[in-house]
Coordinates of C-alpha atoms and ligand atoms in Angstrom, one line a residue:
M1 CA 18.4 -8.2 7.4
A2 CA 19.3 -11.9 7.7
K3 CA 16.5 -14.4 6.5
F4 CA 15.3 -17.6 8.2
S5 CA 13.4 -20.1 6.4
F6 CA 11.3 -22.6 7.9
T7 CA 9.8 -24.5 5.5
Q8 CA 6.8 -26.3 6.9
D9 CA 5.6 -22.8 9.3
L10 CA 2.3 -21.5 8.0
G11 CA 1.0 -17.8 7.4
I12 CA -2.7 -17.3 8.2
D13 CA -4.9 -14.6 7.6
L14 CA -7.5 -15.0 10.7
G15 CA -10.0 -12.7 8.8
T16 CA -13.5 -11.9 10.2
A17 CA -15.4 -12.9 6.8
N18 CA -12.5 -15.5 5.7
T19 CA -9.9 -17.7 6.7
L20 CA -6.3 -18.0 4.5
V21 CA -3.6 -20.0 5.5
Y22 CA 0.1 -19.9 3.1
I23 CA 2.3 -22.3 2.5
K24 CA 6.0 -20.9 1.8
K25 CA 7.1 -21.6 -1.6
K26 CA 3.3 -23.6 -2.6
G27 CA 1.4 -20.0 -1.9
I28 CA -2.3 -20.1 -0.3
V29 CA -3.8 -23.4 0.5
V30 CA -6.5 -22.5 1.9
R31 CA -9.2 -19.9 1.1
E32 CA -12.6 -20.6 3.6
P33 CA -15.0 -18.2 5.0
S34 CA -14.8 -17.8 8.8
V35 CA -17.5 -19.7 9.6
V36 CA -18.9 -22.6 11.9
A37 CA -22.3 -24.8 11.8
K38 CA -23.1 -26.4 15.1
N39 CA -24.8 -29.0 17.3
N40 CA -26.4 -27.3 19.4
S41 CA -28.0 -30.5 20.9
T42 CA -24.5 -32.5 21.0
G43 CA -21.9 -30.1 20.5
D44 CA -20.7 -31.5 17.4
I45 CA -19.3 -29.3 14.6
E46 CA -21.5 -30.1 11.5
A47 CA -19.3 -28.2 9.1
V48 CA -17.2 -25.8 8.8
G49 CA -16.2 -23.0 6.2
S50 CA -17.7 -22.6 2.7
D51 CA -20.0 -25.6 3.3
A52 CA -21.0 -23.7 6.6
R53 CA -21.5 -20.3 4.9
N54 CA -24.4 -22.6 2.2
M55 CA -26.0 -22.5 5.8
I56 CA -26.7 -19.4 6.9
G57 CA -30.3 -18.4 7.8
R58 CA -31.0 -22.0 6.3
T59 CA -31.1 -23.5 9.4
P60 CA -33.3 -26.1 12.0
G61 CA -33.5 -25.0 15.5
N62 CA -31.0 -27.4 16.7
I63 CA -27.5 -26.0 14.4
S64 CA -26.9 -22.6 14.7
V65 CA -24.2 -21.4 12.4
I66 CA -21.3 -19.2 13.8
R67 CA -18.8 -16.4 13.4
P68 CA -16.5 -17.0 15.5
M69 CA -14.9 -13.9 14.2
K70 CA -16.4 -10.4 14.9
D71 CA -14.2 -6.7 13.8
G72 CA -11.2 -8.4 13.5
V73 CA -11.1 -10.3 17.3
I74 CA -11.9 -13.4 18.4
A75 CA -15.9 -13.4 19.5
D76 CA -16.1 -17.0 20.2
Y77 CA -12.9 -18.2 21.9
D78 CA -13.3 -22.4 21.0
T79 CA -15.2 -22.0 18.2
T80 CA -12.1 -20.0 16.8
A81 CA -9.4 -22.6 17.9
T82 CA -11.6 -25.2 16.5
M83 CA -11.9 -24.2 13.2
M84 CA -8.0 -23.1 12.9
K85 CA -7.0 -26.7 13.5
Y86 CA -9.1 -27.3 10.9
Y87 CA -7.8 -25.4 8.4
I88 CA -4.0 -25.9 9.9
R89 CA -5.0 -29.7 8.9
L90 CA -6.6 -29.3 5.6
A91 CA -3.6 -26.9 5.1
Q92 CA -0.9 -30.0 6.4
K93 CA -2.9 -32.5 4.9
N94 CA -0.1 -34.2 3.2
R95 CA 2.7 -33.8 5.7
S96 CA 4.8 -36.6 7.2
P97 CA 3.6 -37.6 10.6
L98 CA 7.3 -36.8 12.0
A99 CA 6.9 -33.2 11.0
K100 CA 7.7 -31.1 14.1
K101 CA 4.6 -28.7 15.2
P102 CA 4.5 -25.3 12.9
N103 CA 5.5 -21.7 13.7
V104 CA 2.6 -19.0 12.8
M105 CA 2.4 -16.5 11.3
V106 CA -1.5 -14.5 12.5
C107 CA -2.0 -11.6 11.5
V108 CA -3.9 -9.3 14.2
P109 CA -6.0 -5.6 13.6
S110 CA -3.6 -3.0 14.4
G111 CA -5.7 -1.6 17.5
I112 CA -5.9 -4.6 19.2
T113 CA -5.9 -4.8 22.8
M114 CA -3.2 -6.8 25.1
V115 CA -5.8 -9.4 25.7
E116 CA -7.0 -9.7 22.0
E117 CA -3.7 -10.3 21.0
R118 CA -3.5 -12.6 24.2
A119 CA -6.9 -15.1 22.7
V120 CA -5.6 -14.9 19.0
I121 CA -2.0 -16.5 20.4
D122 CA -2.9 -19.4 22.4
A123 CA -6.2 -20.0 20.1
T124 CA -3.3 -20.6 17.8
K125 CA -1.5 -22.7 19.3
Q126 CA -4.6 -24.5 20.9
A127 CA -5.2 -25.4 17.0
G128 CA -2.2 -26.9 16.8
A129 CA 1.1 -24.2 16.3
K130 CA 4.6 -24.8 18.3
D131 CA 4.5 -20.9 18.5
A132 CA 2.2 -18.1 17.7
F133 CA 4.2 -14.7 16.0
P134 CA 1.4 -11.5 15.9
I135 CA 1.7 -9.4 12.9
A136 CA 0.1 -6.4 13.0
E137 CA -2.5 -6.5 9.3
P138 CA -2.0 -3.5 7.9
F139 CA 1.6 -4.4 7.7
A140 CA 0.9 -7.8 6.7
A141 CA -1.1 -6.4 3.6
A142 CA 1.3 -4.1 2.8
I143 CA 3.5 -6.5 2.4
G144 CA 1.7 -8.7 0.3
A145 CA 0.7 -5.5 -1.9
G146 CA 4.6 -5.7 -2.6
L147 CA 5.2 -2.6 -0.6
P148 CA 8.5 -1.5 0.4
V149 CA 8.0 -1.7 3.6
W150 CA 11.5 -1.9 5.2
E151 CA 12.6 0.9 3.2
P152 CA 12.7 4.4 4.5
T153 CA 10.0 5.8 2.6
G154 CA 6.3 6.1 3.6
S155 CA 4.1 3.4 2.1
M156 CA -0.3 3.7 3.2
I157 CA -2.0 0.9 3.2
V158 CA -6.0 0.7 3.2
D159 CA -6.7 -2.8 4.5
I160 CA -10.6 -3.1 4.3
G161 CA -11.8 -6.5 5.5
G162 CA -15.4 -7.8 7.0
G163 CA -15.0 -6.7 10.6
T164 CA -12.3 -3.5 9.9
T165 CA -10.3 -1.0 8.7
E166 CA -6.6 -0.9 9.0
V167 CA -4.9 2.3 7.5
A168 CA -1.2 2.8 7.9
V169 CA 2.0 4.6 7.0
I170 CA 4.7 2.4 6.9
S171 CA 8.9 3.1 7.0
L172 CA 11.6 0.9 8.3
G173 CA 9.6 -1.8 8.9
G174 CA 7.0 -0.4 10.9
I175 CA 4.6 1.6 11.5
V176 CA 4.6 5.3 12.5
T177 CA 1.0 5.9 12.4
S178 CA -1.7 4.1 12.2
Q179 CA -5.9 3.7 12.3
S180 CA -8.0 1.0 12.9
I181 CA -11.7 0.8 12.7
R182 CA -14.4 -1.2 13.5
T183 CA -16.3 0.0 10.3
A184 CA -15.5 -2.5 6.8
G185 CA -17.7 -4.7 4.9
D186 CA -20.3 -6.4 7.4
D187 CA -21.2 -2.9 7.8
M188 CA -22.0 -2.3 4.5
D189 CA -24.4 -5.7 4.4
D190 CA -25.5 -4.2 7.7
A191 CA -26.5 -1.2 5.7
I192 CA -27.8 -2.2 3.0
I193 CA -30.0 -4.5 5.0
Q194 CA -31.7 -1.7 7.1
Y195 CA -32.4 0.5 4.2
I196 CA -34.1 -2.2 2.6
R197 CA -35.9 -2.4 5.7
K198 CA -36.9 0.7 6.0
K199 CA -37.8 1.7 2.2
Y200 CA -39.7 -0.9 1.2
S201 CA -40.6 -3.0 4.2
L202 CA -38.7 -6.3 3.2
M203 CA -36.3 -8.2 5.3
I204 CA -33.7 -9.6 3.4
G205 CA -30.7 -11.6 4.5
E206 CA -26.9 -10.9 5.2
R207 CA -25.8 -12.8 1.9
T208 CA -28.4 -11.8 0.2
A209 CA -27.4 -8.0 0.7
E210 CA -23.5 -8.7 0.7
A211 CA -24.6 -10.2 -2.7
V212 CA -26.6 -6.8 -3.6
K213 CA -22.8 -5.0 -2.6
M214 CA -20.9 -6.8 -5.0
E215 CA -23.2 -6.9 -7.8
I216 CA -24.3 -3.3 -7.9
G217 CA -22.9 -1.9 -5.0
S218 CA -20.0 1.7 -5.4
A219 CA -19.0 4.2 -3.0
G220 CA -20.2 6.6 -5.3
G221 CA -22.9 5.8 -7.3
R222 CA -22.4 4.0 -10.7
L223 CA -22.5 5.5 -14.1
D224 CA -24.2 2.8 -15.9
I225 CA -27.9 2.9 -14.4
E226 CA -27.9 -0.9 -12.6
T227 CA -30.9 -2.2 -10.8
M228 CA -30.8 -5.7 -9.8
D229 CA -33.9 -7.6 -8.4
I230 CA -34.0 -9.1 -4.7
R231 CA -35.9 -11.3 -2.9
G232 CA -37.0 -11.5 1.0
R233 CA -40.0 -11.3 3.8
D234 CA -42.3 -9.0 3.5
L235 CA -42.4 -7.4 6.9
L236 CA -46.3 -6.4 6.4
T237 CA -47.9 -9.3 5.0
G238 CA -45.1 -11.9 6.0
L239 CA -44.8 -13.5 2.6
P240 CA -41.8 -14.0 0.1
K241 CA -41.6 -10.7 -2.1
T242 CA -39.2 -9.8 -5.0
I243 CA -38.2 -5.8 -5.5
T244 CA -36.4 -4.0 -8.1
I245 CA -33.9 -2.0 -6.2
T246 CA -31.3 0.6 -7.9
A247 CA -27.2 0.5 -7.9
E248 CA -27.9 4.6 -6.9
E249 CA -29.8 3.8 -3.7
I250 CA -27.3 1.5 -3.1
A251 CA -24.8 3.7 -2.9
V252 CA -27.0 6.1 -0.9
S253 CA -27.2 2.9 1.7
L254 CA -23.1 2.8 1.6
K255 CA -21.9 6.5 2.4
D256 CA -21.8 6.7 5.7
T257 CA -19.6 3.4 5.9
V258 CA -17.7 4.6 3.3
N259 CA -17.7 8.2 4.9
A260 CA -16.6 6.7 7.7
I261 CA -13.8 4.7 5.9
V262 CA -12.3 8.4 4.2
D263 CA -12.2 9.7 7.3
S264 CA -10.4 7.4 8.5
V265 CA -7.8 7.1 6.1
K266 CA -8.0 11.3 6.0
N267 CA -6.9 11.2 9.8
T268 CA -3.9 8.8 9.3
L269 CA -3.0 10.9 6.3
E270 CA -3.4 14.6 9.4
K271 CA -0.7 12.4 11.7
T272 CA 1.7 11.4 9.5
P273 CA 5.0 13.3 9.9
P274 CA 5.8 15.9 6.8
E275 CA 8.2 13.7 5.0
L276 CA 6.7 10.7 4.8
A277 CA 3.4 12.3 3.8
A278 CA 5.5 13.4 0.9
D279 CA 6.5 9.6 0.0
V280 CA 3.0 9.3 0.3
M281 CA 2.0 11.6 -2.2
D282 CA 4.0 10.4 -5.0
R283 CA 3.9 7.3 -4.4
G284 CA 0.2 6.7 -4.0
I285 CA -1.9 5.2 -1.4
V286 CA -2.6 0.9 -2.0
I287 CA -6.5 0.0 -0.7
S288 CA -6.8 -3.9 -0.1
G289 CA -8.7 -6.3 1.6
G290 CA -12.6 -7.7 -0.1
G291 CA -13.4 -4.6 0.3
A292 CA -11.1 -2.3 -1.9
L293 CA -13.0 -4.2 -4.9
L294 CA -16.2 -2.2 -3.8
T295 CA -16.7 -0.2 -7.1
G296 CA -15.9 3.7 -7.2
L297 CA -14.4 3.2 -4.0
D298 CA -10.7 3.8 -4.8
Q299 CA -12.0 7.2 -7.0
V300 CA -13.1 8.4 -3.6
I301 CA -10.8 8.0 -1.5
A302 CA -8.3 10.0 -4.7
E303 CA -10.8 12.7 -4.3
E304 CA -10.8 13.1 -0.8
T305 CA -6.9 12.8 -0.5
K306 CA -6.4 14.5 -3.4
M307 CA -3.5 11.2 -4.0
P308 CA -2.9 8.6 -6.6
V309 CA -4.9 5.2 -5.7
F310 CA -3.8 1.8 -6.2
V311 CA -5.9 -1.5 -5.7
A312 CA -3.5 -4.1 -5.1
E313 CA -3.5 -6.8 -7.3
N314 CA -5.1 -9.8 -5.8
P315 CA -6.6 -7.4 -2.9
L316 CA -8.3 -10.8 -0.7
D317 CA -5.4 -12.4 -0.5
S318 CA -2.4 -9.5 0.3
V319 CA -3.0 -10.0 4.0
A320 CA -2.5 -13.9 3.9
I321 CA 0.2 -13.1 1.4
G322 CA 2.0 -11.6 4.0
T323 CA 1.8 -13.3 7.3
G324 CA 3.5 -16.3 4.8
K325 CA 6.4 -13.6 3.4
A326 CA 7.3 -12.3 7.2
L327 CA 8.1 -16.4 8.1
E328 CA 11.3 -15.1 6.5
Y329 CA 11.5 -12.2 8.7
I330 CA 10.6 -14.1 12.1
E331 CA 13.7 -13.0 13.9
H332 CA 12.4 -9.0 13.5
F333 CA 9.0 -10.0 14.7
K334 CA 10.4 -11.5 18.3
S335 CA 11.9 -8.1 19.2
H336 CA 9.1 -6.3 17.4
P337 CA 6.3 -8.2 19.2
H338 CA 4.5 -4.4 19.1
I339 CA 4.5 -3.4 15.4
A340 CA 1.8 -2.0 16.1
S341 CA 1.9 0.2 18.7
H342 CA 1.6 3.6 17.8
S343 CA -1.9 2.5 16.6
S344 CA -5.6 4.3 17.7
I345 CA -9.3 2.0 17.6
N346 CA -12.1 3.7 17.5
Ligands
ATP1 N1 -16.7 -7.6 -5.2 C1 -16.7 -7.0 -4.0 N2 -17.5 -5.7 -3.7 C2 -18.1 -5.4 -2.1 N3 -17.0 -6.2 -1.3 C3 -16.6 -7.4 -1.4 C4 -16.3 -7.9 -2.8 N4 -16.0 -9.0 -2.8 C5 -15.8 -9.2 -1.3 N5 -16.3 -8.2 -0.6 C6 -16.4 -8.2 1.0 O1 -14.5 -8.0 1.5 C7 -15.2 -8.3 2.4 C8 -13.8 -9.4 3.2 O2 -12.7 -9.3 2.7 P1 -11.7 -9.9 3.6 O3 -11.0 -11.3 2.7 O4 -10.6 -9.1 3.1 O5 -12.4 -9.6 5.7 P2 -11.7 -10.9 6.7 O6 -9.9 -10.4 6.2 O7 -12.6 -11.6 6.6 O8 -12.0 -9.1 7.7 P3 -10.8 -8.7 8.5 O9 -9.7 -7.7 8.2 O10 -11.8 -7.3 9.0 O11 -10.4 -9.2 9.8 C9 -16.6 -9.1 3.1 O12 -16.7 -7.8 3.2 C10 -16.8 -9.4 2.0 O13 -17.8 -8.6 1.6

């Protein structure tokens, strides 16, 4: 396939949790949380990215911290466009003032509706793109993870982000079967919050829950018996309180989310044509996205599917690298605008 080179063009992983910007030959130049802090009285943007994320749960009444993406799609259109504009400018800070507007390859969940996809394209243009090309997230993740997506062989990718888990089998530059569920890392954090509230009557914030997940969370219980002290507000007394929780308890709280992810992998395998399923059996399943870093998730998927499972080299970067590399094949995306046409959504 002919390659087209657009040196100023960008690949953007517009994620529920993180937004990454990739520039050809430079790689990932922006890696920031998808968070914006706004002043409620003036409407002014107070902070974007990690500065805004540090304000979560700590703002006075006149400032709101917004996560404008939810479940992989735009929940707050204007704030998303403002955030993207900020990141595009940041990525191009040394750009010549005479340079043309960039073409942008931007990822979208494979189960997205036409209206949701249109919103991503429009927001990307509003943020300063000359043109915006949507790419299905699992397709980008597979390219970024180095899978042979253009070859006549089945490659299976499972991308577990903040808002969505995307499972797809890809062959010959197209998605053959896929499933997108709106369950991923954010639901794990929620599950931890609910568990601690129910069992200990302790209210913890989402940043604490995420830290617990990363530090002692696992998909199936850890062999090392680890504990962690966490602080929150006692719902009975209203006062701050510290408790010690075990890794075992957190594994229990994450069970439903982990099962939902495993089920979506199994469902996709069941719908995969036999030749391609045989390829996946030989080559294994690759998992990417931040959720792939959950301890033991690869083993649980391997046990449940009886297939080898590998974690992508840089799971948090796979989608961004894939959107950037896909710019080289922009003509393919122009002629296949709906690479996600065989997908289903739950
Ligand atoms: N070490 C870790 N263990 C478990 N989860 C992790 C770890 N590191 C990151 N995560 C989780 O990964 C998620 C973010 O992953 P990623 O950046 O791939 O998502 P995203 O692309 O923003 O979301 P989406 O693809 O749903 O739009 C968050 O829920 C985060 O808590």
